[in-house]
PDB file of C-alpha atoms in Angstrom:
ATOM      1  CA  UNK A   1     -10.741  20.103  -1.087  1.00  0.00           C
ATOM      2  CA  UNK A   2      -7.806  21.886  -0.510  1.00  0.00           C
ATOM      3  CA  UNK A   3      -5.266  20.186   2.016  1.00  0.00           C
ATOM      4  CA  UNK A   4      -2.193  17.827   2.252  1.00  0.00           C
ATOM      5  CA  UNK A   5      -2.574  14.255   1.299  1.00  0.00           C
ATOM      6  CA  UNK A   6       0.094  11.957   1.749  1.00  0.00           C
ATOM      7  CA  UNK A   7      -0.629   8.483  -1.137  1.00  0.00           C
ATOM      8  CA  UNK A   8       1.230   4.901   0.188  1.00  0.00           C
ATOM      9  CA  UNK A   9       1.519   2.322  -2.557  1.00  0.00           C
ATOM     10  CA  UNK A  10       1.545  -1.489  -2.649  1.00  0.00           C
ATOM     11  CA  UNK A  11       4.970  -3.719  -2.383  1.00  0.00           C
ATOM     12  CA  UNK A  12       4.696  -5.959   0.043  1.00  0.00           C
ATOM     13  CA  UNK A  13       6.457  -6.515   3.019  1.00  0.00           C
ATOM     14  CA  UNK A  14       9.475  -5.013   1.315  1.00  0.00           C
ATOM     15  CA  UNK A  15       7.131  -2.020   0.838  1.00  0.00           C
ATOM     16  CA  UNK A  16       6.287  -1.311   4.387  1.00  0.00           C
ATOM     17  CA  UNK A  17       9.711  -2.115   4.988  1.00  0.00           C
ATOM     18  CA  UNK A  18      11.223   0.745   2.999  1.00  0.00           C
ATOM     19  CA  UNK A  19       7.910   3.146   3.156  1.00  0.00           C
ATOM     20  CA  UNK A  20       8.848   3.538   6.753  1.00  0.00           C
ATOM     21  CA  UNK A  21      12.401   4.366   6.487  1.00  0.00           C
ATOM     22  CA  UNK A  22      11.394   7.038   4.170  1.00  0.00           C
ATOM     23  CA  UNK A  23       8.755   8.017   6.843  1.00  0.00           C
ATOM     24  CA  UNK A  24      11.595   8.399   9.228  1.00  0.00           C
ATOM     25  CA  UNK A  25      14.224   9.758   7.078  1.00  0.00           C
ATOM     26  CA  UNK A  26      12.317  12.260   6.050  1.00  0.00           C
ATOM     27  CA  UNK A  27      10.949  13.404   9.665  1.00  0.00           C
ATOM     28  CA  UNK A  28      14.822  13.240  10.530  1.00  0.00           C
ATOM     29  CA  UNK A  29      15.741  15.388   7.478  1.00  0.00           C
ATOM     30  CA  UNK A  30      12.660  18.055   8.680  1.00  0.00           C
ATOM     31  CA  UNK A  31      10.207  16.574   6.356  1.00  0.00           C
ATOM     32  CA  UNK A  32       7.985  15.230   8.568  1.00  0.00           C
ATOM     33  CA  UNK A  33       4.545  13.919   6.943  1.00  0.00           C
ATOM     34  CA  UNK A  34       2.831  12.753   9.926  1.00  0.00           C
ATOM     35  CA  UNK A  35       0.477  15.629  10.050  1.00  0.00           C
ATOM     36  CA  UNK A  36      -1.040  15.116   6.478  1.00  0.00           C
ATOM     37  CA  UNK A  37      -4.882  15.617   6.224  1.00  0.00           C
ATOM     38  CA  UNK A  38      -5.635  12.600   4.534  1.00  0.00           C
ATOM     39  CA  UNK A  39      -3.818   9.265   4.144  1.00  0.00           C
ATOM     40  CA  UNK A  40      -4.034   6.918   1.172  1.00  0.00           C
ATOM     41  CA  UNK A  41      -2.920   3.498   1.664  1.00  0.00           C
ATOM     42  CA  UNK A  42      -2.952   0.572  -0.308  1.00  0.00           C
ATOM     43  CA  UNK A  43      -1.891  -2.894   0.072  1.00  0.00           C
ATOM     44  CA  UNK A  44       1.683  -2.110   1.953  1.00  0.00           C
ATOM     45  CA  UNK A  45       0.425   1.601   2.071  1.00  0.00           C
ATOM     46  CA  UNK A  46      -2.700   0.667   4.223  1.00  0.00           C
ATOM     47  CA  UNK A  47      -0.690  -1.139   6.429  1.00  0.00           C
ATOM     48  CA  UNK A  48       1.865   1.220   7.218  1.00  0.00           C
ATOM     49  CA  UNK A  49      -1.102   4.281   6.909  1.00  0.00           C
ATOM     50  CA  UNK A  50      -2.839   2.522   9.727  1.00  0.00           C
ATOM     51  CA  UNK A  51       0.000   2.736  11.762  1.00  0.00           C
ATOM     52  CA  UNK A  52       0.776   6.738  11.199  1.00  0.00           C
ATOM     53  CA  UNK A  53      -2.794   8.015  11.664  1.00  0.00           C
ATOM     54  CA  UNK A  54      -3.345   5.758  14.775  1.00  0.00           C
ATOM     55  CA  UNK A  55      -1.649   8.488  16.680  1.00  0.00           C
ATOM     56  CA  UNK A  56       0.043   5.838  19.072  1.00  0.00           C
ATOM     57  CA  UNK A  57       3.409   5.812  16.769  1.00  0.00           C
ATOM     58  CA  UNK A  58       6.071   7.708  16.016  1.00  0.00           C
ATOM     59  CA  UNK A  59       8.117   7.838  12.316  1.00  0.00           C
ATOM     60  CA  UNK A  60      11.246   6.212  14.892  1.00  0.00           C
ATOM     61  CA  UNK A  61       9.266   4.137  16.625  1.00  0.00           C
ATOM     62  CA  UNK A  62       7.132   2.471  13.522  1.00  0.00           C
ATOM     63  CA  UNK A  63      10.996   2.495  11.687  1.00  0.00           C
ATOM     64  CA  UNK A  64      12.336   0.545  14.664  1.00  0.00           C
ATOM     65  CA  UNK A  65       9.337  -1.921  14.504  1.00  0.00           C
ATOM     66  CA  UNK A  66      10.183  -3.407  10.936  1.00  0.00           C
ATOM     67  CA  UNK A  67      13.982  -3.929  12.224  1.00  0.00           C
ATOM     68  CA  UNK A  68      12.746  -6.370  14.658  1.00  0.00           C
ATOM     69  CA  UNK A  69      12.575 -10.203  14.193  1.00  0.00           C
ATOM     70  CA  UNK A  70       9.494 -10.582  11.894  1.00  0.00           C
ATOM     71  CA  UNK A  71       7.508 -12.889  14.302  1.00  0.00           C
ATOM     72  CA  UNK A  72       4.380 -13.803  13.136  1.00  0.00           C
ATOM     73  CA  UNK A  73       4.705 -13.234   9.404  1.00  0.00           C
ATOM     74  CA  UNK A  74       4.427 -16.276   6.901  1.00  0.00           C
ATOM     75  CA  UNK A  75       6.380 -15.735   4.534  1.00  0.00           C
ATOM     76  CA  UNK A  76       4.542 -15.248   0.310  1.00  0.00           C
ATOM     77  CA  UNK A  77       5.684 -16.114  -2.861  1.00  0.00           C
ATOM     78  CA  UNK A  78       4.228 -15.951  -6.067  1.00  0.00           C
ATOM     79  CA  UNK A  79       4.525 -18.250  -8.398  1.00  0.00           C
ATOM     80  CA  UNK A  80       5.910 -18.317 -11.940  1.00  0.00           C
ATOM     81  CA  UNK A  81       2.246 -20.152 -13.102  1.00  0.00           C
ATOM     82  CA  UNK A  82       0.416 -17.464 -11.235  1.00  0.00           C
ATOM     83  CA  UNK A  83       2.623 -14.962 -12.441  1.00  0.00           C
ATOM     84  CA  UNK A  84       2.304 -16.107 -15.839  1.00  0.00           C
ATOM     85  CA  UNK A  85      -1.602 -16.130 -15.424  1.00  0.00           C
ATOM     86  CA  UNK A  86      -1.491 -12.743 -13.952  1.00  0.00           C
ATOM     87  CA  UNK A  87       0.611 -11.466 -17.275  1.00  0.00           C
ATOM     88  CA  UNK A  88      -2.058 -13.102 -19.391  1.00  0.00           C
ATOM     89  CA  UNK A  89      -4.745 -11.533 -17.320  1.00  0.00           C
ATOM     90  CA  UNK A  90      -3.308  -8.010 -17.974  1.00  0.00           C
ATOM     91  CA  UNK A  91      -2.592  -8.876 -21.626  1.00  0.00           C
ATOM     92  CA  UNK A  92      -6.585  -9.512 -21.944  1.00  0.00           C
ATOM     93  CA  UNK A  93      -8.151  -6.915 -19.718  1.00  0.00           C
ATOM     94  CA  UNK A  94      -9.255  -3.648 -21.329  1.00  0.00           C
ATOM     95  CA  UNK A  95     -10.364  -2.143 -18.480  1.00  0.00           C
ATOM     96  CA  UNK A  96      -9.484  -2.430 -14.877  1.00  0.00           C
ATOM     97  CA  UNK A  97     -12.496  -4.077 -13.641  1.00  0.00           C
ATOM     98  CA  UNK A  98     -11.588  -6.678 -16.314  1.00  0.00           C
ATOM     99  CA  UNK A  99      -8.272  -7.018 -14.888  1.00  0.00           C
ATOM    100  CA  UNK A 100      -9.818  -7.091 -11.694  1.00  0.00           C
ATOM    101  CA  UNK A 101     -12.126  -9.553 -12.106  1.00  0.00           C
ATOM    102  CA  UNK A 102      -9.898 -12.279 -13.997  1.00  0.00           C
ATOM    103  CA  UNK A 103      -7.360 -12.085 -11.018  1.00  0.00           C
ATOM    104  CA  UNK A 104     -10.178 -12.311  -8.832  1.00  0.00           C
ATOM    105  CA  UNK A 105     -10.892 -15.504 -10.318  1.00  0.00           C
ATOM    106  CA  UNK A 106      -7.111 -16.983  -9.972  1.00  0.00           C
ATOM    107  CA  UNK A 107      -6.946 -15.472  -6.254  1.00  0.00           C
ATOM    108  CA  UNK A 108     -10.493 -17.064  -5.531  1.00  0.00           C
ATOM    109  CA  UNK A 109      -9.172 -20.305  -7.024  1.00  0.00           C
ATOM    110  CA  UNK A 110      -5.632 -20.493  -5.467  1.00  0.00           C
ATOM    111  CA  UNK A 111      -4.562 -22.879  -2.486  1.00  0.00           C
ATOM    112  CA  UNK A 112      -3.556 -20.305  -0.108  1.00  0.00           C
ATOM    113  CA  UNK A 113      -3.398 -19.899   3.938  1.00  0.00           C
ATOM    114  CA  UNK A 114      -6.862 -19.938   5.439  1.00  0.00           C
ATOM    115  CA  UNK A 115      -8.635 -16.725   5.399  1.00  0.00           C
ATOM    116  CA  UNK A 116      -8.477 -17.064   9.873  1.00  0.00           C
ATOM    117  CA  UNK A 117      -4.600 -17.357   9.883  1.00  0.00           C
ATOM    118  CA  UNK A 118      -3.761 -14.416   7.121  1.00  0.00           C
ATOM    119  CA  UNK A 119      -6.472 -12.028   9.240  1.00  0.00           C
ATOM    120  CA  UNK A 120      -4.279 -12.221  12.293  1.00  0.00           C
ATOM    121  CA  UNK A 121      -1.043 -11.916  10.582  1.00  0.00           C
ATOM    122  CA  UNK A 122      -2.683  -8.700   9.755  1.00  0.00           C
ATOM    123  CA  UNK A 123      -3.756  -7.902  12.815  1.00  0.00           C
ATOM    124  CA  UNK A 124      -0.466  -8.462  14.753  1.00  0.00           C
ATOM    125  CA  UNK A 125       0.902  -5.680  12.427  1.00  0.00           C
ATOM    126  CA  UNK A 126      -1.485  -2.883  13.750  1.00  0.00           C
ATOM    127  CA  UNK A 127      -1.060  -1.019  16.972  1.00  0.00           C
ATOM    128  CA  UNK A 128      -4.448  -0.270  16.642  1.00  0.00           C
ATOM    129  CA  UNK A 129      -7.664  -2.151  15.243  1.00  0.00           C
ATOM    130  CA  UNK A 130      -9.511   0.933  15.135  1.00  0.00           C
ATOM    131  CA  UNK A 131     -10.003   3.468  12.642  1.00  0.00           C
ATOM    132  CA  UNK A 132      -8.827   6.994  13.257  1.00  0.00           C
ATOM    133  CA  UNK A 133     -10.624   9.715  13.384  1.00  0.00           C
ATOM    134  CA  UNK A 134      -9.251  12.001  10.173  1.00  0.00           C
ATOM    135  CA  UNK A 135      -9.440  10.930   6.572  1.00  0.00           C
ATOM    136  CA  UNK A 136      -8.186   7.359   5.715  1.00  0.00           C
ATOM    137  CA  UNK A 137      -8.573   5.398   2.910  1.00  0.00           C
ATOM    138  CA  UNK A 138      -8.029   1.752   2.064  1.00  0.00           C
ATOM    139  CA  UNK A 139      -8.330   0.434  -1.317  1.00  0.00           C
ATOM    140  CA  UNK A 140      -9.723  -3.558  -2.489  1.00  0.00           C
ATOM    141  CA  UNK A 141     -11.383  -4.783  -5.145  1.00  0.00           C
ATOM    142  CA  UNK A 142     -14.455  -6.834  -5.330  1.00  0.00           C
ATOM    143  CA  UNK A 143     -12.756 -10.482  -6.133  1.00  0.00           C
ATOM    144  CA  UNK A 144     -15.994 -11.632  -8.286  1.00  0.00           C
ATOM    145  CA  UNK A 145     -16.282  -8.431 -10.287  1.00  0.00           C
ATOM    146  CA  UNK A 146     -13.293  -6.086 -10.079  1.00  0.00           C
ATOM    147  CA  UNK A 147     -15.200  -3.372  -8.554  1.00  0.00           C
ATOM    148  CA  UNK A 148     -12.704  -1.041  -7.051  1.00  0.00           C
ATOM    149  CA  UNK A 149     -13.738  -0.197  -3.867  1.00  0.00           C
ATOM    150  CA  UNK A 150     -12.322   2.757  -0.586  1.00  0.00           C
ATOM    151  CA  UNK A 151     -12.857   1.562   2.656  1.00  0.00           C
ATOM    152  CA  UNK A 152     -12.738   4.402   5.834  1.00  0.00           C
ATOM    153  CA  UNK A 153     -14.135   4.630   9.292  1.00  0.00           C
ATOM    154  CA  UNK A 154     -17.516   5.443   7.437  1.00  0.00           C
ATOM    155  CA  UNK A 155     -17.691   1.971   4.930  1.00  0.00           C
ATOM    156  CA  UNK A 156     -18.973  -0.250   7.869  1.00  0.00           C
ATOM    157  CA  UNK A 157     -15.958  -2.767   7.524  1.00  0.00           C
ATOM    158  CA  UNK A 158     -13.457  -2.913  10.296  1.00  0.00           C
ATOM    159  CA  UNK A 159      -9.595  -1.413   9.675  1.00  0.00           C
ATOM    160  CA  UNK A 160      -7.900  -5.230  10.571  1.00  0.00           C
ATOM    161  CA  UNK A 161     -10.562  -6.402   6.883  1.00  0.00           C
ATOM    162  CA  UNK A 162     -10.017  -3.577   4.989  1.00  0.00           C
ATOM    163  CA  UNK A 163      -6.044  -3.491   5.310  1.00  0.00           C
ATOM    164  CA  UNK A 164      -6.542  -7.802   4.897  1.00  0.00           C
ATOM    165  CA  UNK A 165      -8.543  -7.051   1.558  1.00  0.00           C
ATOM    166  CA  UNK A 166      -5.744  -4.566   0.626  1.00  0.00           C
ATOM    167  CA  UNK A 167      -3.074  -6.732   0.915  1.00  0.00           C
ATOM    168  CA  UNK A 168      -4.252  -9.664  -0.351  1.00  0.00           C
ATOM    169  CA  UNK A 169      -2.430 -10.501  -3.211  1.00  0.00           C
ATOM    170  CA  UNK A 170      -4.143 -12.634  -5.923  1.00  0.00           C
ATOM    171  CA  UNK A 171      -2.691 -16.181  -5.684  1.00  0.00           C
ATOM    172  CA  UNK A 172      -0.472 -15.883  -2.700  1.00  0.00           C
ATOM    173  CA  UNK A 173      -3.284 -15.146   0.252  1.00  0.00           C
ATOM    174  CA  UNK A 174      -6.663 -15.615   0.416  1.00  0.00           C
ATOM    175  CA  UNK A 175      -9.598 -13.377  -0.669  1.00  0.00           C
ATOM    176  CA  UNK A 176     -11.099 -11.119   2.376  1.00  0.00           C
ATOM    177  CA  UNK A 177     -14.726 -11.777   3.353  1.00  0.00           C
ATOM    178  CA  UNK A 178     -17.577  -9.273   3.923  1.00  0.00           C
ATOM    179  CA  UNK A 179     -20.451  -7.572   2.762  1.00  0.00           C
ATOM    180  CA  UNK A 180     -21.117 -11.081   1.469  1.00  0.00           C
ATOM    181  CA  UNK A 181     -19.002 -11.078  -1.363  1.00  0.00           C
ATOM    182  CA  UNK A 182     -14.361 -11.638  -1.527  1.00  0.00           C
ATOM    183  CA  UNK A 183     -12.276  -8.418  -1.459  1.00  0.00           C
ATOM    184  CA  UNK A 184      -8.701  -8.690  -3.195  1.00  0.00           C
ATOM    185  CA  UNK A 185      -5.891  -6.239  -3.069  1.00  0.00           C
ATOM    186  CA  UNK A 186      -6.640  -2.439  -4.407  1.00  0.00           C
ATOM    187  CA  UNK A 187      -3.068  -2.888  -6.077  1.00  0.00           C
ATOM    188  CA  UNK A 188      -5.093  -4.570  -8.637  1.00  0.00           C
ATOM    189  CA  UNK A 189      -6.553  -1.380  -9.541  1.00  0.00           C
ATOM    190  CA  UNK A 190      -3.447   0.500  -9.335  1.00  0.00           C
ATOM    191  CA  UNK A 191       0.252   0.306  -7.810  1.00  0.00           C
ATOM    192  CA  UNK A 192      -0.394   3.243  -6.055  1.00  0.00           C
ATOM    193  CA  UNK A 193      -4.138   4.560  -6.775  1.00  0.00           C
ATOM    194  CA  UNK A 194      -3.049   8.640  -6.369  1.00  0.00           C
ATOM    195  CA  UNK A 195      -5.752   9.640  -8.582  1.00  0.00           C
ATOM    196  CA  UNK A 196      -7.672   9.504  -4.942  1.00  0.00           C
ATOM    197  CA  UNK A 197      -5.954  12.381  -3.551  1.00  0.00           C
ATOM    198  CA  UNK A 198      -7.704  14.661  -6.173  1.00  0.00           C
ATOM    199  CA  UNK A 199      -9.137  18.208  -4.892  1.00  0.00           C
ATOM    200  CA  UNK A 200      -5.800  18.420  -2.539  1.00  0.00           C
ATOM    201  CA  UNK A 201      -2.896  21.045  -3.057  1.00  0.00           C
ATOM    202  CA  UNK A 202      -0.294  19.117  -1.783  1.00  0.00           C
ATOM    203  CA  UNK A 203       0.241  15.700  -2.180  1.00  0.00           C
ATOM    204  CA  UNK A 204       3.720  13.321  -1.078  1.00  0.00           C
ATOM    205  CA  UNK A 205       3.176   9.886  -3.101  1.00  0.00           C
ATOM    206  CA  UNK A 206       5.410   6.959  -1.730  1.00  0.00           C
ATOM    207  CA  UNK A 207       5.205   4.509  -4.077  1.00  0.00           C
ATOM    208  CA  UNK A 208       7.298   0.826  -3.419  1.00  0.00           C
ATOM    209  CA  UNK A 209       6.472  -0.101  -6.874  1.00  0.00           C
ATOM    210  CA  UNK A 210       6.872   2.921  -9.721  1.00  0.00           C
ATOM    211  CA  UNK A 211       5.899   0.947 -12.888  1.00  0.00           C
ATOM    212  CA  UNK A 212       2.630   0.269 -14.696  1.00  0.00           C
ATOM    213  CA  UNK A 213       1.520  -1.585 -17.363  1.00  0.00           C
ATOM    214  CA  UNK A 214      -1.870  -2.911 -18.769  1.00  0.00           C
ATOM    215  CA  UNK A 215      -4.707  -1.227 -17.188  1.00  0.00           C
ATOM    216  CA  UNK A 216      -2.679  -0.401 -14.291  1.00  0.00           C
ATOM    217  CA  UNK A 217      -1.727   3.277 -14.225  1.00  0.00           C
ATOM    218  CA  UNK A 218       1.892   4.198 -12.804  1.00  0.00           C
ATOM    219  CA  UNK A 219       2.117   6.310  -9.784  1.00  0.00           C
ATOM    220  CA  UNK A 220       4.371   8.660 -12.337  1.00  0.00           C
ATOM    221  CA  UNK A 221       1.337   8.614 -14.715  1.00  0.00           C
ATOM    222  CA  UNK A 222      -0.873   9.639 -11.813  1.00  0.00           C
ATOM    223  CA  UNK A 223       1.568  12.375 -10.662  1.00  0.00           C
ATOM    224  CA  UNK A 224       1.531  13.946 -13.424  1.00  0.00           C
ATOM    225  CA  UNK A 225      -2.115  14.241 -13.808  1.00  0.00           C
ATOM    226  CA  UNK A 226      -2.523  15.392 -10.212  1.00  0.00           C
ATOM    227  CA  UNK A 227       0.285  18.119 -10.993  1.00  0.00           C
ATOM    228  CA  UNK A 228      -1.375  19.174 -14.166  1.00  0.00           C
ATOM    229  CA  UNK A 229      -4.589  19.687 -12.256  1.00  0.00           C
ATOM    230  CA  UNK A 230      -2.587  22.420 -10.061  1.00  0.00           C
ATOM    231  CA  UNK A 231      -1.512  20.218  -7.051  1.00  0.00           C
ATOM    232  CA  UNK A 232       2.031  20.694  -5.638  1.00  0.00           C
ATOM    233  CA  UNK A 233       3.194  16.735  -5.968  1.00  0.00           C
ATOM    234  CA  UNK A 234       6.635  15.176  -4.840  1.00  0.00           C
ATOM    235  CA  UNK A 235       6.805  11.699  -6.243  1.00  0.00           C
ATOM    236  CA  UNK A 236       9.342   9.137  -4.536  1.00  0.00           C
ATOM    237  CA  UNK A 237      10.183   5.772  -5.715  1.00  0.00           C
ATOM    238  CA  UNK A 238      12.511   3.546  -4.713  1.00  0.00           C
ATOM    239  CA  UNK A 239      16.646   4.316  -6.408  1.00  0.00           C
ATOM    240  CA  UNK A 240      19.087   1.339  -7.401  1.00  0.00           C
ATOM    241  CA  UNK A 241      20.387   0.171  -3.740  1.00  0.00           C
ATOM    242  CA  UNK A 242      16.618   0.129  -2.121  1.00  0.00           C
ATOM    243  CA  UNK A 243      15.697  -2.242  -4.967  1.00  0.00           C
ATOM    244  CA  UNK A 244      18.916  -4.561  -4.127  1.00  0.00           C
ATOM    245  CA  UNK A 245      17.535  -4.337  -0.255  1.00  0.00           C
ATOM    246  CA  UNK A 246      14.193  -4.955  -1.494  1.00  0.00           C
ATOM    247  CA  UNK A 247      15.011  -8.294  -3.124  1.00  0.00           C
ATOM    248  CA  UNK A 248      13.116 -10.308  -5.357  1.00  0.00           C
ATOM    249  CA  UNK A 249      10.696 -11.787  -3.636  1.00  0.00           C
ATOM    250  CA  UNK A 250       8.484  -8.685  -1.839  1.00  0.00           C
ATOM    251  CA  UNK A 251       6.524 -10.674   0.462  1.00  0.00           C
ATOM    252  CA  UNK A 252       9.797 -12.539   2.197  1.00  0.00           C
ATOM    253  CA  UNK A 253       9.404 -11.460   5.532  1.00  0.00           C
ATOM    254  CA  UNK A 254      13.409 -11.200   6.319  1.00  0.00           C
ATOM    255  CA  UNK A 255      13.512  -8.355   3.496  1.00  0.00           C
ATOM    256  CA  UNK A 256      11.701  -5.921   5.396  1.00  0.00           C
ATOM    257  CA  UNK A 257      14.544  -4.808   7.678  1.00  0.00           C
ATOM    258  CA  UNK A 258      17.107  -4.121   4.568  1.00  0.00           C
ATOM    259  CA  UNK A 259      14.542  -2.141   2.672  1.00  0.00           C
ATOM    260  CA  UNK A 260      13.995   0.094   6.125  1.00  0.00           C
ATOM    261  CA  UNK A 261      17.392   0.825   6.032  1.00  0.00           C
ATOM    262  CA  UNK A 262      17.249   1.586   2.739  1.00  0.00           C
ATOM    263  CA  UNK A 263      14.561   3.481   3.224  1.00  0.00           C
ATOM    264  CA  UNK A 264      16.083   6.002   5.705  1.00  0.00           C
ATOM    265  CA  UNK A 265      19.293   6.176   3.792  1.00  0.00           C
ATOM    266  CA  UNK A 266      17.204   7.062   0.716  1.00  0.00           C
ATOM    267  CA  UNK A 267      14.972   9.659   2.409  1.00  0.00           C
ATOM    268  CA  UNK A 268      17.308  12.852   3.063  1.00  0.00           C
ATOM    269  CA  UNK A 269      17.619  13.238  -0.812  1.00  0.00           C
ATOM    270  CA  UNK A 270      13.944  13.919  -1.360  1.00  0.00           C
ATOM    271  CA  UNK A 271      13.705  15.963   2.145  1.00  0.00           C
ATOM    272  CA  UNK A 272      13.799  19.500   0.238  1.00  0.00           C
ATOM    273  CA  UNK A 273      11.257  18.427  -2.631  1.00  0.00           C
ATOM    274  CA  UNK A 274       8.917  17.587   0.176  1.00  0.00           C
ATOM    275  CA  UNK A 275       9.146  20.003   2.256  1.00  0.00           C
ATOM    276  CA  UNK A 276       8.544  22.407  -0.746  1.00  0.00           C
ATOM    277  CA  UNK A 277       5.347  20.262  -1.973  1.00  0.00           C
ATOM    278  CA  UNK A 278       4.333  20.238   1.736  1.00  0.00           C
ATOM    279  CA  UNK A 279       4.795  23.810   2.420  1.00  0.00           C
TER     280      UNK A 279
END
């Protein structure tokens, strides 16, 4: 499959925050990705890969979006117990259906926001509940077995539940319901899940979050292999001052504005690399 895919990784609100200042930063800088052939998002990624292929958006206009008053949003927070049973999860898991599964279990056990509430946070962030008509893909995992699982216009589940199973962070917001069975973030499988953009020559990965660890592979690690396999692949990840904008706590709704800023400020240093990867 020979085409341009452009990969969105998990991080929150920070995430989208700062993955759409890139977006625009780059398009500024003559880099501009909205034409890729097929978009990868995950958790943050979906959400802001929703909003590009919709076709009702422009790089300015979904940059100026995330500088505006975050109405709506609740604001997240995870733990230090569910952080410390996540780390113990990891610690255990050999595989990442293991992983998956065990923080399927704490996210299926957590007192979170009713699934009703989070789905319309969700929704209110999409100009569009529809699902576009070129390749995307939205990763989850099955809560009750870590099955990872891609969601697109041809899976049968809607975009507003498959971008609410993306994002739903184990712990923090509730599991996702359908196909009778609980759908958890697809960050659980991986930060960033490249490995999906396989069989394409030119891949951009924008990845909020750059580490691994456990079973989950690093969006460098996945690079790499996607390079190796004779792809042309520009890797960004956030520098020093986007992670100060960023903040500690990703899913604090009043970060999301600093780490768009950040975002666009960051962008016209990788502009060359992608335009070269994008050819």
């Amino acid at each position: 499959m020979a085409g341009r895919a452009l990969v969105l990784g998990g991080g929150g609100l920070s995430g989208i925050g700062w993955i759409s200042g890139i977006l625009h930063g780059l398009a500024e800088a003559g880099a501009d990705l909205w034409d890729a052939d097929t978009v990868i998002g995950t958790s943050a990624g979906s959400v802001v890969g929703a909003q590009l292929t919709s076709g009702r958006l422009t790089p300015a206009e979904l940059y100026e979006r995330q500088l505006a008053a975050p109405v709506g949003e609740i604001a997240g927070h995870l733990s230090a117990a569910a952080t410390l049973r996540h780390a113990r999860a990891a610690l255990s898991s050999r595989t990442p259906e293991d992983f998956g599964r065990k923080v399927g279990q704490i996210a299926l056990a957590a007192d979170t926001p009713d699934e009703a509430t989070r789905r319309a946070v969700i929704a209110g962030r999409l100009v569009s509940h529809r699902w576009p008509e070129r390749p995307f893909l939205v990763t989850a995992v099955r809560a009750t077995t870590g099955e990872f699982r891609v969601l697109d216009r041809g899976s049968g589940v809607g975009l507003v539940d498959a971008v609410a199973a993306s994002c739903a962070v184990p712990g923090v917001w509730p599991p996702v319901t359908f196909e009778d069975d609980r759908w958890i973030d697809g960050g659980v499988r991986s930060p960033a899940n490249a490995h999906l953009a396989e069989g394409h020559d030119r891949i951009v990965i924008i990845a909020p979050i750059a580490a691994g660890g456990g079973t989950l592979e690093s969006a460098r690690a996945q690079a790499e292999r996607l390079t190796a396999g004779g792809a042309r692949v520009t890797l960004i990840t956030p520098n020093r001052t986007t992670r100060r904008a960023m903040g500690h706590n990703s899913l604090d709704p009043t970060h999301r504005a600093p780490s768009a800023r950040a975002g666009r400020e960051q962008a016209p240093a990788h502009a060359a690399g992608v335009a070269e990867a994008w050819g």
